[in-house]
Amino acid sequence: MFRSRAKDEKTPAADKAPVSVSKQPRDPQAPKGRPTPKRSEARSQRRSVANTSMTRKDAAKRQREERRVQLERQRQALASGDERYLPARDKGPVRRFARDFVDSRFNIAEFFLPMAVVILVLSMIQVPALQNIALLLWLVVIALIVLDSAVSGFRLKKRLNERFPDQGKRGAVAYALMRSLQMRRLRLPKPQVKRGERP
């Protein structure tokens, strides 16, 4: 009612003015018309975009694929002795030395399985003399394995202390003795030294 006439005339003119879309490229020095976001805000935006782009099913599928690739690498590393992809229990120079120490010598324990089969066959034959021999063989084999393992463990511990004085050697001797119970061709990681070769 009491508005000025000049204001009423300006308003429709401003509304009807066409918006000019410039096709010229924006000058890099010119202001962009909005404030630069803080680093924390930009990070949270990126994170939310990354999280929303992958569904739960896709994430599980991707995780399974990564696990499969990792297991395949481990399998190849166990065959080739590649330190980079070995399981944690086999990694490190101490464990490698323990493996080489066992693989470089004859261990009585590695022949336990074939000897056990022979002893079992002898004990099943219904001849008292053969059954007595089988029992005696059991005792001899077990005594030899215990003695050989004790000597090997003592020698390995001494060599580890000489070669790796400043590194952790916990569990290395037990690791080597468990390896000595396996037949050479079935050991994983595969033996990297020949018998008689000093590690």
Tab-separated table of C-alpha atoms in Angstrom:
chain	number	residue	atom	x	y	z
A	1	MET	CA	0.000	0.000	0.000
A	2	PHE	CA	2.721	2.412	0.919
A	3	ARG	CA	5.414	0.811	-1.262
A	4	SER	CA	7.466	3.002	-3.487
A	5	ARG	CA	6.725	2.854	-7.156
A	6	ALA	CA	10.360	2.562	-8.145
A	7	LYS	CA	10.728	-0.755	-6.247
A	8	ASP	CA	7.675	-2.273	-7.936
A	9	GLU	CA	9.015	-1.433	-11.349
A	10	LYS	CA	12.472	-2.932	-10.644
A	11	THR	CA	11.238	-6.295	-9.305
A	12	PRO	CA	9.520	-7.680	-12.439
A	13	ALA	CA	12.378	-6.511	-14.587
A	14	ALA	CA	14.850	-8.391	-12.414
A	15	ASP	CA	12.676	-11.534	-12.523
A	16	LYS	CA	12.409	-11.510	-16.284
A	17	ALA	CA	16.118	-10.976	-16.899
A	18	PRO	CA	17.558	-14.072	-18.636
A	19	VAL	CA	20.331	-15.983	-16.932
A	20	SER	CA	23.365	-15.766	-19.153
A	21	VAL	CA	25.341	-19.026	-19.315
A	22	SER	CA	28.906	-18.238	-20.218
A	23	LYS	CA	30.640	-20.825	-22.349
A	24	GLN	CA	34.043	-19.343	-21.726
A	25	PRO	CA	36.339	-21.352	-19.428
A	26	ARG	CA	36.654	-20.069	-15.887
A	27	ASP	CA	39.845	-18.255	-15.066
A	28	PRO	CA	41.859	-20.337	-12.535
A	29	GLN	CA	42.567	-17.155	-10.552
A	30	ALA	CA	38.854	-16.288	-10.262
A	31	PRO	CA	36.966	-17.228	-7.076
A	32	LYS	CA	34.977	-20.461	-7.372
A	33	GLY	CA	31.903	-19.179	-5.541
A	34	ARG	CA	32.056	-21.585	-2.563
A	35	PRO	CA	34.397	-22.028	0.410
A	36	THR	CA	37.069	-24.721	0.335
A	37	PRO	CA	36.007	-27.592	2.663
A	38	LYS	CA	38.147	-28.442	5.663
A	39	ARG	CA	40.395	-31.485	5.334
A	40	SER	CA	38.393	-33.484	7.884
A	41	GLU	CA	35.152	-32.765	6.007
A	42	ALA	CA	36.701	-33.753	2.679
A	43	ARG	CA	37.984	-37.012	4.191
A	44	SER	CA	34.622	-37.898	5.677
A	45	GLN	CA	32.939	-37.236	2.324
A	46	ARG	CA	35.446	-39.436	0.498
A	47	ARG	CA	35.017	-42.176	3.099
A	48	SER	CA	31.239	-42.090	2.876
A	49	VAL	CA	31.407	-42.282	-0.921
A	50	ALA	CA	33.811	-45.237	-0.714
A	51	ASN	CA	31.630	-47.042	1.836
A	52	THR	CA	28.353	-46.528	0.036
A	53	SER	CA	29.703	-47.590	-3.339
A	54	MET	CA	30.242	-51.215	-2.184
A	55	THR	CA	27.439	-53.348	-0.809
A	56	ARG	CA	27.912	-55.922	1.932
A	57	LYS	CA	27.708	-58.752	-0.594
A	58	ASP	CA	30.358	-57.127	-2.817
A	59	ALA	CA	32.632	-56.548	0.171
A	60	ALA	CA	32.355	-60.218	1.207
A	61	LYS	CA	33.062	-61.332	-2.344
A	62	ARG	CA	36.106	-59.082	-2.552
A	63	GLN	CA	37.372	-60.352	0.810
A	64	ARG	CA	36.982	-63.988	-0.328
A	65	GLU	CA	38.888	-63.218	-3.526
A	66	GLU	CA	41.725	-61.542	-1.597
A	67	ARG	CA	41.880	-64.537	0.771
A	68	ARG	CA	42.023	-66.953	-2.159
A	69	VAL	CA	44.885	-64.988	-3.767
A	70	GLN	CA	46.742	-64.887	-0.437
A	71	LEU	CA	46.390	-68.659	0.063
A	72	GLU	CA	47.606	-69.310	-3.482
A	73	ARG	CA	50.663	-67.121	-2.830
A	74	GLN	CA	51.330	-69.014	0.394
A	75	ARG	CA	51.047	-72.355	-1.387
A	76	GLN	CA	53.557	-71.263	-4.028
A	77	ALA	CA	55.858	-69.824	-1.349
A	78	LEU	CA	55.791	-73.121	0.589
A	79	ALA	CA	56.871	-74.916	-2.583
A	80	SER	CA	59.557	-72.398	-3.597
A	81	GLY	CA	60.711	-71.084	-0.197
A	82	ASP	CA	59.859	-67.453	-1.048
A	83	GLU	CA	60.111	-65.631	2.315
A	84	ARG	CA	57.703	-62.816	1.378
A	85	TYR	CA	54.532	-64.924	1.310
A	86	LEU	CA	55.306	-67.668	3.844
A	87	PRO	CA	52.944	-68.117	6.817
A	88	ALA	CA	53.965	-66.278	9.993
A	89	ARG	CA	55.212	-69.477	11.704
A	90	ASP	CA	57.747	-70.094	8.895
A	91	LYS	CA	59.007	-66.519	8.404
A	92	GLY	CA	62.330	-65.075	9.444
A	93	PRO	CA	66.006	-65.992	9.281
A	94	VAL	CA	65.887	-67.981	12.547
A	95	ARG	CA	63.132	-70.299	11.285
A	96	ARG	CA	64.866	-70.629	7.913
A	97	PHE	CA	68.116	-71.658	9.614
A	98	ALA	CA	66.224	-74.187	11.783
A	99	ARG	CA	64.643	-75.706	8.651
A	100	ASP	CA	67.977	-75.883	6.836
A	101	PHE	CA	69.643	-77.444	9.886
A	102	VAL	CA	67.060	-80.256	9.961
A	103	ASP	CA	67.014	-80.737	6.181
A	104	SER	CA	70.819	-80.987	5.947
A	105	ARG	CA	71.074	-84.122	8.101
A	106	PHE	CA	69.580	-87.601	8.478
A	107	ASN	CA	67.036	-87.743	11.294
A	108	ILE	CA	65.901	-91.060	12.757
A	109	ALA	CA	62.474	-89.553	13.456
A	110	GLU	CA	61.738	-89.076	9.745
A	111	PHE	CA	61.849	-92.876	9.255
A	112	PHE	CA	59.365	-93.461	12.074
A	113	LEU	CA	56.352	-93.986	9.788
A	114	PRO	CA	57.917	-96.723	7.574
A	115	MET	CA	59.387	-98.440	10.655
A	116	ALA	CA	56.016	-98.266	12.410
A	117	VAL	CA	54.360	-100.044	9.466
A	118	VAL	CA	56.995	-102.829	9.551
A	119	ILE	CA	56.636	-103.234	13.322
A	120	LEU	CA	52.842	-103.334	13.038
A	121	VAL	CA	52.982	-106.062	10.388
A	122	LEU	CA	55.372	-108.110	12.553
A	123	SER	CA	53.144	-107.749	15.602
A	124	MET	CA	50.099	-109.011	13.658
A	125	ILE	CA	51.785	-112.295	12.721
A	126	GLN	CA	50.715	-114.972	15.183
A	127	VAL	CA	54.251	-116.099	15.978
A	128	PRO	CA	55.371	-115.321	19.546
A	129	ALA	CA	59.033	-114.841	18.552
A	130	LEU	CA	58.122	-112.240	15.886
A	131	GLN	CA	55.762	-110.454	18.276
A	132	ASN	CA	58.562	-110.223	20.842
A	133	ILE	CA	60.897	-108.817	18.182
A	134	ALA	CA	58.229	-106.248	17.196
A	135	LEU	CA	57.866	-105.114	20.826
A	136	LEU	CA	61.643	-104.832	21.205
A	137	LEU	CA	61.846	-102.846	17.955
A	138	TRP	CA	59.210	-100.419	19.253
A	139	LEU	CA	61.309	-99.728	22.336
A	140	VAL	CA	64.533	-99.355	20.336
A	141	VAL	CA	62.970	-97.008	17.776
A	142	ILE	CA	61.389	-94.779	20.439
A	143	ALA	CA	64.648	-94.639	22.436
A	144	LEU	CA	66.645	-93.756	19.287
A	145	ILE	CA	64.184	-91.020	18.280
A	146	VAL	CA	64.261	-89.452	21.757
A	147	LEU	CA	68.082	-89.583	21.867
A	148	ASP	CA	68.494	-88.212	18.324
A	149	SER	CA	65.983	-85.410	18.968
A	150	ALA	CA	67.734	-84.421	22.212
A	151	VAL	CA	71.153	-84.250	20.494
A	152	SER	CA	69.726	-82.345	17.505
A	153	GLY	CA	67.902	-79.879	19.749
A	154	PHE	CA	71.033	-79.214	21.816
A	155	ARG	CA	73.213	-78.687	18.722
A	156	LEU	CA	70.627	-76.479	17.017
A	157	LYS	CA	70.221	-74.308	20.120
A	158	LYS	CA	73.979	-73.813	20.286
A	159	ARG	CA	74.217	-72.885	16.587
A	160	LEU	CA	71.283	-70.471	16.862
A	161	ASN	CA	72.901	-68.707	19.827
A	162	GLU	CA	76.140	-68.354	17.845
A	163	ARG	CA	74.525	-67.107	14.639
A	164	PHE	CA	71.609	-65.030	15.991
A	165	PRO	CA	72.694	-63.703	19.394
A	166	ASP	CA	70.394	-60.649	19.346
A	167	GLN	CA	67.264	-62.143	17.744
A	168	GLY	CA	64.325	-63.915	19.354
A	169	LYS	CA	64.718	-67.697	19.060
A	170	ARG	CA	61.653	-68.733	21.035
A	171	GLY	CA	60.021	-71.865	19.618
A	172	ALA	CA	62.677	-72.411	16.924
A	173	VAL	CA	63.992	-75.680	18.395
A	174	ALA	CA	60.499	-77.142	18.830
A	175	TYR	CA	59.698	-76.018	15.273
A	176	ALA	CA	62.780	-77.863	13.970
A	177	LEU	CA	62.027	-81.032	15.951
A	178	MET	CA	58.455	-81.127	14.624
A	179	ARG	CA	59.861	-80.785	11.113
A	180	SER	CA	62.277	-83.666	11.724
A	181	LEU	CA	59.296	-85.982	12.399
A	182	GLN	CA	58.056	-85.495	8.824
A	183	MET	CA	59.439	-87.414	5.872
A	184	ARG	CA	61.741	-85.200	3.838
A	185	ARG	CA	59.629	-85.203	0.668
A	186	LEU	CA	56.477	-84.232	2.613
A	187	ARG	CA	57.992	-81.241	4.422
A	188	LEU	CA	56.617	-77.749	3.849
A	189	PRO	CA	58.271	-75.361	3.062
A	190	LYS	CA	60.196	-77.621	0.717
A	191	PRO	CA	63.820	-78.324	1.716
A	192	GLN	CA	66.235	-75.782	0.192
A	193	VAL	CA	69.492	-77.586	1.117
A	194	LYS	CA	70.841	-81.044	0.275
A	195	ARG	CA	71.740	-83.639	2.866
A	196	GLY	CA	75.241	-83.086	4.213
A	197	GLU	CA	75.276	-79.436	3.108
A	198	ARG	CA	76.006	-77.048	5.971
A	199	PRO	CA	73.301	-74.377	6.422
